[in-house]
PDB file of C-alpha atoms in Angstrom:
ATOM      1  CA  THR A   1      17.212  -8.486   7.240  1.00  0.00           C
ATOM      2  CA  PHE A   2      16.648  -5.037   8.723  1.00  0.00           C
ATOM      3  CA  LEU A   3      15.870  -6.525  12.133  1.00  0.00           C
ATOM      4  CA  ARG A   4      18.975  -8.706  12.130  1.00  0.00           C
ATOM      5  CA  ARG A   5      21.169  -5.756  11.138  1.00  0.00           C
ATOM      6  CA  PHE A   6      19.615  -3.535  13.787  1.00  0.00           C
ATOM      7  CA  ILE A   7      20.281  -6.138  16.469  1.00  0.00           C
ATOM      8  CA  GLU A   8      23.855  -6.700  15.284  1.00  0.00           C
ATOM      9  CA  TYR A   9      24.456  -2.941  15.416  1.00  0.00           C
ATOM     10  CA  GLN A  10      23.185  -2.744  19.002  1.00  0.00           C
ATOM     11  CA  VAL A  11      25.270  -5.770  20.019  1.00  0.00           C
ATOM     12  CA  SER A  12      28.357  -4.166  18.458  1.00  0.00           C
ATOM     13  CA  ARG A  13      27.728  -1.235  20.810  1.00  0.00           C
ATOM     14  CA  ASN A  14      27.672  -3.671  23.763  1.00  0.00           C
ATOM     15  CA  ARG A  15      23.920  -3.448  24.284  1.00  0.00           C
ATOM     16  CA  PHE A  16      22.062  -6.603  25.247  1.00  0.00           C
ATOM     17  CA  VAL A  17      18.998  -6.997  23.035  1.00  0.00           C
ATOM     18  CA  ALA A  18      15.905  -9.138  23.451  1.00  0.00           C
ATOM     19  CA  VAL A  19      13.281  -9.593  20.751  1.00  0.00           C
ATOM     20  CA  ILE A  20       9.585 -10.230  21.212  1.00  0.00           C
ATOM     21  CA  GLN A  21       8.466 -11.577  17.870  1.00  0.00           C
ATOM     22  CA  ASN A  22       4.759 -11.754  17.085  1.00  0.00           C
ATOM     23  CA  GLU A  23       3.093 -13.536  14.185  1.00  0.00           C
ATOM     24  CA  ILE A  24      -0.533 -14.376  13.526  1.00  0.00           C
ATOM     25  CA  GLY A  25       0.253 -18.004  12.618  1.00  0.00           C
ATOM     26  CA  SER A  26       1.208 -20.811  14.936  1.00  0.00           C
ATOM     27  CA  ALA A  27       4.931 -20.664  14.166  1.00  0.00           C
ATOM     28  CA  GLY A  28       6.911 -17.556  13.295  1.00  0.00           C
ATOM     29  CA  LEU A  29       9.769 -17.936  10.830  1.00  0.00           C
ATOM     30  CA  ASP A  30      11.596 -14.793  12.002  1.00  0.00           C
ATOM     31  CA  GLY A  31      11.972 -16.158  15.515  1.00  0.00           C
ATOM     32  CA  ARG A  32      13.665 -19.307  14.227  1.00  0.00           C
ATOM     33  CA  LEU A  33      15.992 -17.224  12.078  1.00  0.00           C
ATOM     34  CA  LEU A  34      17.036 -15.079  15.044  1.00  0.00           C
ATOM     35  CA  GLU A  35      16.989 -17.407  18.037  1.00  0.00           C
ATOM     36  CA  ASP A  36      20.360 -19.007  17.353  1.00  0.00           C
ATOM     37  CA  GLN A  37      22.146 -15.731  18.089  1.00  0.00           C
ATOM     38  CA  PHE A  38      19.775 -13.544  20.099  1.00  0.00           C
ATOM     39  CA  ALA A  39      17.261 -13.805  22.946  1.00  0.00           C
ATOM     40  CA  VAL A  40      13.908 -14.240  21.207  1.00  0.00           C
ATOM     41  CA  MET A  41      10.503 -14.736  22.770  1.00  0.00           C
ATOM     42  CA  GLU A  42       7.732 -15.634  20.340  1.00  0.00           C
ATOM     43  CA  MET A  43       4.097 -14.700  20.857  1.00  0.00           C
ATOM     44  CA  ASP A  44       2.293 -16.504  18.058  1.00  0.00           C
ATOM     45  CA  GLU A  45      -1.280 -17.480  17.182  1.00  0.00           C
ATOM     46  CA  GLY A  46      -2.596 -13.996  17.668  1.00  0.00           C
ATOM     47  CA  CYS A  47      -1.644 -10.376  17.398  1.00  0.00           C
ATOM     48  CA  VAL A  48      -0.298  -8.435  20.393  1.00  0.00           C
ATOM     49  CA  CYS A  49      -2.361  -5.456  19.292  1.00  0.00           C
ATOM     50  CA  CYS A  50      -5.694  -7.339  19.345  1.00  0.00           C
ATOM     51  CA  SER A  51      -6.213 -10.919  20.510  1.00  0.00           C
ATOM     52  CA  LEU A  52      -3.086 -11.035  22.691  1.00  0.00           C
ATOM     53  CA  ILE A  53      -3.667  -7.740  24.512  1.00  0.00           C
ATOM     54  CA  GLY A  54      -2.543  -8.229  28.095  1.00  0.00           C
ATOM     55  CA  GLU A  55      -0.070 -10.925  27.059  1.00  0.00           C
ATOM     56  CA  LEU A  56       2.455  -8.282  26.040  1.00  0.00           C
ATOM     57  CA  LYS A  57       2.808  -7.059  29.615  1.00  0.00           C
ATOM     58  CA  LYS A  58       3.379 -10.621  30.818  1.00  0.00           C
ATOM     59  CA  GLY A  59       5.934 -11.202  28.078  1.00  0.00           C
ATOM     60  CA  ILE A  60       7.824  -8.018  28.889  1.00  0.00           C
ATOM     61  CA  GLN A  61       7.760  -8.812  32.608  1.00  0.00           C
ATOM     62  CA  ARG A  62       9.186 -12.275  31.909  1.00  0.00           C
ATOM     63  CA  ILE A  63      11.868 -11.086  29.517  1.00  0.00           C
ATOM     64  CA  THR A  64      13.024  -8.260  31.795  1.00  0.00           C
ATOM     65  CA  ALA A  65      13.116 -10.528  34.865  1.00  0.00           C
ATOM     66  CA  GLU A  66      14.962 -13.369  33.147  1.00  0.00           C
ATOM     67  CA  LEU A  67      17.274 -11.508  30.772  1.00  0.00           C
ATOM     68  CA  LYS A  68      17.493  -7.871  31.910  1.00  0.00           C
ATOM     69  CA  PRO A  69      17.995  -6.529  28.366  1.00  0.00           C
ATOM     70  CA  GLU A  70      18.913  -2.926  27.672  1.00  0.00           C
ATOM     71  CA  ILE A  71      16.742  -2.922  24.558  1.00  0.00           C
ATOM     72  CA  ILE A  72      13.587  -4.866  23.778  1.00  0.00           C
ATOM     73  CA  ILE A  73      12.514  -4.974  20.170  1.00  0.00           C
ATOM     74  CA  LEU A  74       8.867  -5.774  19.581  1.00  0.00           C
ATOM     75  CA  GLU A  75       8.573  -7.068  16.043  1.00  0.00           C
ATOM     76  CA  THR A  76       4.897  -7.327  15.231  1.00  0.00           C
ATOM     77  CA  THR A  77       3.026  -9.066  12.492  1.00  0.00           C
ATOM     78  CA  GLY A  78       2.499  -7.035   9.343  1.00  0.00           C
ATOM     79  CA  LEU A  79      -1.199  -6.955  10.253  1.00  0.00           C
ATOM     80  CA  ALA A  80      -0.695  -5.205  13.600  1.00  0.00           C
ATOM     81  CA  ASN A  81      -2.604  -2.052  14.450  1.00  0.00           C
ATOM     82  CA  PRO A  82       0.166   0.172  15.827  1.00  0.00           C
ATOM     83  CA  PHE A  83      -2.137   2.513  17.711  1.00  0.00           C
ATOM     84  CA  ASN A  84      -3.547  -0.344  19.816  1.00  0.00           C
ATOM     85  CA  LEU A  85      -0.009  -1.440  20.560  1.00  0.00           C
ATOM     86  CA  ILE A  86       1.196   2.058  21.470  1.00  0.00           C
ATOM     87  CA  GLY A  87      -1.811   2.375  23.785  1.00  0.00           C
ATOM     88  CA  GLU A  88      -0.914  -0.873  25.512  1.00  0.00           C
ATOM     89  CA  LEU A  89       2.724   0.183  25.895  1.00  0.00           C
ATOM     90  CA  ASP A  90       1.550   3.467  27.434  1.00  0.00           C
ATOM     91  CA  LEU A  91      -0.056   1.377  30.199  1.00  0.00           C
ATOM     92  CA  ILE A  92       3.232  -0.298  31.161  1.00  0.00           C
ATOM     93  CA  THR A  93       5.628   2.640  31.347  1.00  0.00           C
ATOM     94  CA  ASP A  94       6.765   1.287  34.708  1.00  0.00           C
ATOM     95  CA  LEU A  95       8.360  -1.602  32.758  1.00  0.00           C
ATOM     96  CA  VAL A  96       9.470  -0.072  29.454  1.00  0.00           C
ATOM     97  CA  ARG A  97       9.697   3.188  27.567  1.00  0.00           C
ATOM     98  CA  LEU A  98       8.753   3.289  23.905  1.00  0.00           C
ATOM     99  CA  GLU A  99      11.720   4.762  22.031  1.00  0.00           C
ATOM    100  CA  ARG A 100      10.440   4.724  18.483  1.00  0.00           C
ATOM    101  CA  VAL A 101       8.078   3.097  16.049  1.00  0.00           C
ATOM    102  CA  ILE A 102       9.760   1.974  12.850  1.00  0.00           C
ATOM    103  CA  SER A 103       7.677   0.838   9.894  1.00  0.00           C
ATOM    104  CA  ILE A 104       9.331  -1.005   7.037  1.00  0.00           C
ATOM    105  CA  ILE A 105       7.675  -0.019   3.765  1.00  0.00           C
ATOM    106  CA  ASP A 106       7.813  -2.456   0.850  1.00  0.00           C
ATOM    107  CA  GLY A 107       8.492  -0.025  -1.994  1.00  0.00           C
ATOM    108  CA  ALA A 108       7.711  -2.575  -4.691  1.00  0.00           C
ATOM    109  CA  ASN A 109       4.231  -3.254  -3.263  1.00  0.00           C
ATOM    110  CA  PHE A 110       3.372  -0.063  -1.381  1.00  0.00           C
ATOM    111  CA  THR A 111       0.788   1.344  -3.772  1.00  0.00           C
ATOM    112  CA  ALA A 112      -1.230  -1.879  -3.863  1.00  0.00           C
ATOM    113  CA  SER A 113      -0.845  -2.439  -0.106  1.00  0.00           C
ATOM    114  CA  VAL A 114      -1.986   1.030   0.916  1.00  0.00           C
ATOM    115  CA  ALA A 115      -4.994   0.774  -1.413  1.00  0.00           C
ATOM    116  CA  ALA A 116      -5.961  -2.624   0.016  1.00  0.00           C
ATOM    117  CA  SER A 117      -5.445  -2.071   3.747  1.00  0.00           C
ATOM    118  CA  GLU A 118      -6.203   0.717   6.196  1.00  0.00           C
ATOM    119  CA  ILE A 119      -3.736  -0.956   8.601  1.00  0.00           C
ATOM    120  CA  VAL A 120      -0.895  -0.035   6.216  1.00  0.00           C
ATOM    121  CA  VAL A 121      -1.958   3.610   6.442  1.00  0.00           C
ATOM    122  CA  ASP A 122      -2.087   3.362  10.254  1.00  0.00           C
ATOM    123  CA  GLN A 123       1.387   1.802  10.302  1.00  0.00           C
ATOM    124  CA  VAL A 124       2.683   4.780   8.338  1.00  0.00           C
ATOM    125  CA  ARG A 125       0.787   7.274  10.537  1.00  0.00           C
ATOM    126  CA  ALA A 126       2.134   5.768  13.776  1.00  0.00           C
ATOM    127  CA  ALA A 127       5.787   5.639  12.747  1.00  0.00           C
ATOM    128  CA  ASP A 128       8.581   7.898  13.852  1.00  0.00           C
ATOM    129  CA  LEU A 129      10.754   6.392  11.140  1.00  0.00           C
ATOM    130  CA  LEU A 130       9.746   4.945   7.784  1.00  0.00           C
ATOM    131  CA  VAL A 131      12.267   2.665   6.111  1.00  0.00           C
ATOM    132  CA  LEU A 132      11.396   2.560   2.416  1.00  0.00           C
ATOM    133  CA  ASN A 133      12.859  -0.774   1.363  1.00  0.00           C
ATOM    134  CA  LYS A 134      13.214  -2.429  -2.057  1.00  0.00           C
ATOM    135  CA  CYS A 135      14.163   0.844  -3.746  1.00  0.00           C
ATOM    136  CA  ASP A 136      16.223  -1.286  -6.136  1.00  0.00           C
ATOM    137  CA  MET A 137      12.953  -2.707  -7.483  1.00  0.00           C
ATOM    138  CA  ILE A 138      11.321   0.634  -8.316  1.00  0.00           C
ATOM    139  CA  THR A 139      12.282   3.645 -10.395  1.00  0.00           C
ATOM    140  CA  GLY A 140      13.549   6.929  -9.004  1.00  0.00           C
ATOM    141  CA  ARG A 141      10.229   8.510  -9.962  1.00  0.00           C
ATOM    142  CA  GLN A 142       8.284   5.803  -8.091  1.00  0.00           C
ATOM    143  CA  THR A 143      10.513   6.333  -5.055  1.00  0.00           C
ATOM    144  CA  GLU A 144       9.778  10.075  -5.122  1.00  0.00           C
ATOM    145  CA  ASP A 145       6.033   9.436  -5.497  1.00  0.00           C
ATOM    146  CA  ILE A 146       6.001   6.981  -2.585  1.00  0.00           C
ATOM    147  CA  CYS A 147       7.998   9.392  -0.392  1.00  0.00           C
ATOM    148  CA  ARG A 148       5.502  12.168  -1.196  1.00  0.00           C
ATOM    149  CA  HIS A 149       2.624   9.824  -0.325  1.00  0.00           C
ATOM    150  CA  LEU A 150       4.302   8.798   2.944  1.00  0.00           C
ATOM    151  CA  LYS A 151       4.897  12.464   3.877  1.00  0.00           C
ATOM    152  CA  ALA A 152       1.250  13.264   3.111  1.00  0.00           C
ATOM    153  CA  ILE A 153       0.172  10.527   5.541  1.00  0.00           C
ATOM    154  CA  ASN A 154       2.796  11.307   8.203  1.00  0.00           C
ATOM    155  CA  PRO A 155       4.638  14.616   7.756  1.00  0.00           C
ATOM    156  CA  GLY A 156       6.558  14.176  11.028  1.00  0.00           C
ATOM    157  CA  ALA A 157       8.208  10.862  10.183  1.00  0.00           C
ATOM    158  CA  ASP A 158      11.726  10.580   8.886  1.00  0.00           C
ATOM    159  CA  ILE A 159      12.152   8.465   5.753  1.00  0.00           C
ATOM    160  CA  ILE A 160      15.216   6.389   4.946  1.00  0.00           C
ATOM    161  CA  GLU A 161      15.421   4.827   1.487  1.00  0.00           C
ATOM    162  CA  CYS A 162      17.204   1.497   1.127  1.00  0.00           C
ATOM    163  CA  SER A 163      17.446  -1.844  -0.627  1.00  0.00           C
ATOM    164  CA  HIS A 164      17.719  -5.241   1.047  1.00  0.00           C
ATOM    165  CA  GLY A 165      17.203  -3.621   4.476  1.00  0.00           C
ATOM    166  CA  GLU A 166      20.667  -2.045   4.278  1.00  0.00           C
ATOM    167  CA  VAL A 167      20.453   1.052   6.457  1.00  0.00           C
ATOM    168  CA  ASN A 168      23.181   3.000   8.174  1.00  0.00           C
ATOM    169  CA  MET A 169      22.053   2.061  11.669  1.00  0.00           C
ATOM    170  CA  SER A 170      23.694   5.102  13.248  1.00  0.00           C
ATOM    171  CA  LEU A 171      20.954   7.167  11.545  1.00  0.00           C
ATOM    172  CA  LEU A 172      18.330   5.462  13.706  1.00  0.00           C
ATOM    173  CA  GLY A 173      19.617   7.171  16.836  1.00  0.00           C
ATOM    174  CA  GLN A 174      18.616  10.501  15.315  1.00  0.00           C
ATOM    175  CA  THR A 175      14.898   9.731  15.510  1.00  0.00           C
ATOM    176  CA  GLY A 176      12.665   8.809  18.372  1.00  0.00           C
ATOM    177  CA  ARG A 177       9.464   9.420  20.303  1.00  0.00           C
ATOM    178  CA  GLU A 178      10.501  12.866  21.536  1.00  0.00           C
ATOM    179  CA  LYS A 179      11.002  14.028  17.968  1.00  0.00           C
ATOM    180  CA  GLY A 180       7.749  12.429  16.849  1.00  0.00           C
ATOM    181  CA  GLU A 181       5.827  13.782  19.822  1.00  0.00           C
ATOM    182  CA  SER A 182       7.108  17.324  19.268  1.00  0.00           C
ATOM    183  CA  ALA A 183       6.238  17.095  15.561  1.00  0.00           C
ATOM    184  CA  LEU A 184       2.731  15.915  16.489  1.00  0.00           C
ATOM    185  CA  LYS A 185       2.399  18.799  18.953  1.00  0.00           C
ATOM    186  CA  GLU A 186       3.483  21.271  16.270  1.00  0.00           C
ATOM    187  CA  ARG A 187       0.883  19.888  13.850  1.00  0.00           C
ATOM    188  CA  ILE A 188      -1.865  20.220  16.465  1.00  0.00           C
ATOM    189  CA  GLU A 189      -0.803  23.785  17.283  1.00  0.00           C
ATOM    190  CA  ASP A 190      -0.737  24.665  13.554  1.00  0.00           C
ATOM    191  CA  ASP A 191      -4.317  23.424  13.151  1.00  0.00           C
TER     192      ASP A 191
END
């Protein structure tokens, strides 16, 4: 839902958007849900951050040559290691520039997820923006606790609370790599 709304917002601003959708399985559901209205390229049966390393560059080259989008959204599997992916994107700055890393946080399942998976912690650490979703399914106190936990993991990330992926998309333009990079630099200098 968040992805669809983000794309619709960009389209409403006359920006042509392409999506690279990556799932571990052999067929990604999100791609089928989006492809009727948007340019979607699926990279399935592996993760772009691990087993499909190198394929991302080929995919981006193909999508930029064929479609010439203004924005490319890389929607990874929930199991993706963001730091591997950021490292790979750093190698292809001649093709694309990473604007921001957005992690969608499932508020109803965050506590269990973060306890069960180090990847969830890495996804929070790598993000410039954390979208805390499903706030309608947790109490105000739980929301506050999760926000505190997210800030402890990544003090430089902005947090937007929402339900059903409903976010004021104009807020997303207020975050980005430059903000995240300067916050990281400040943390290093403070240490």
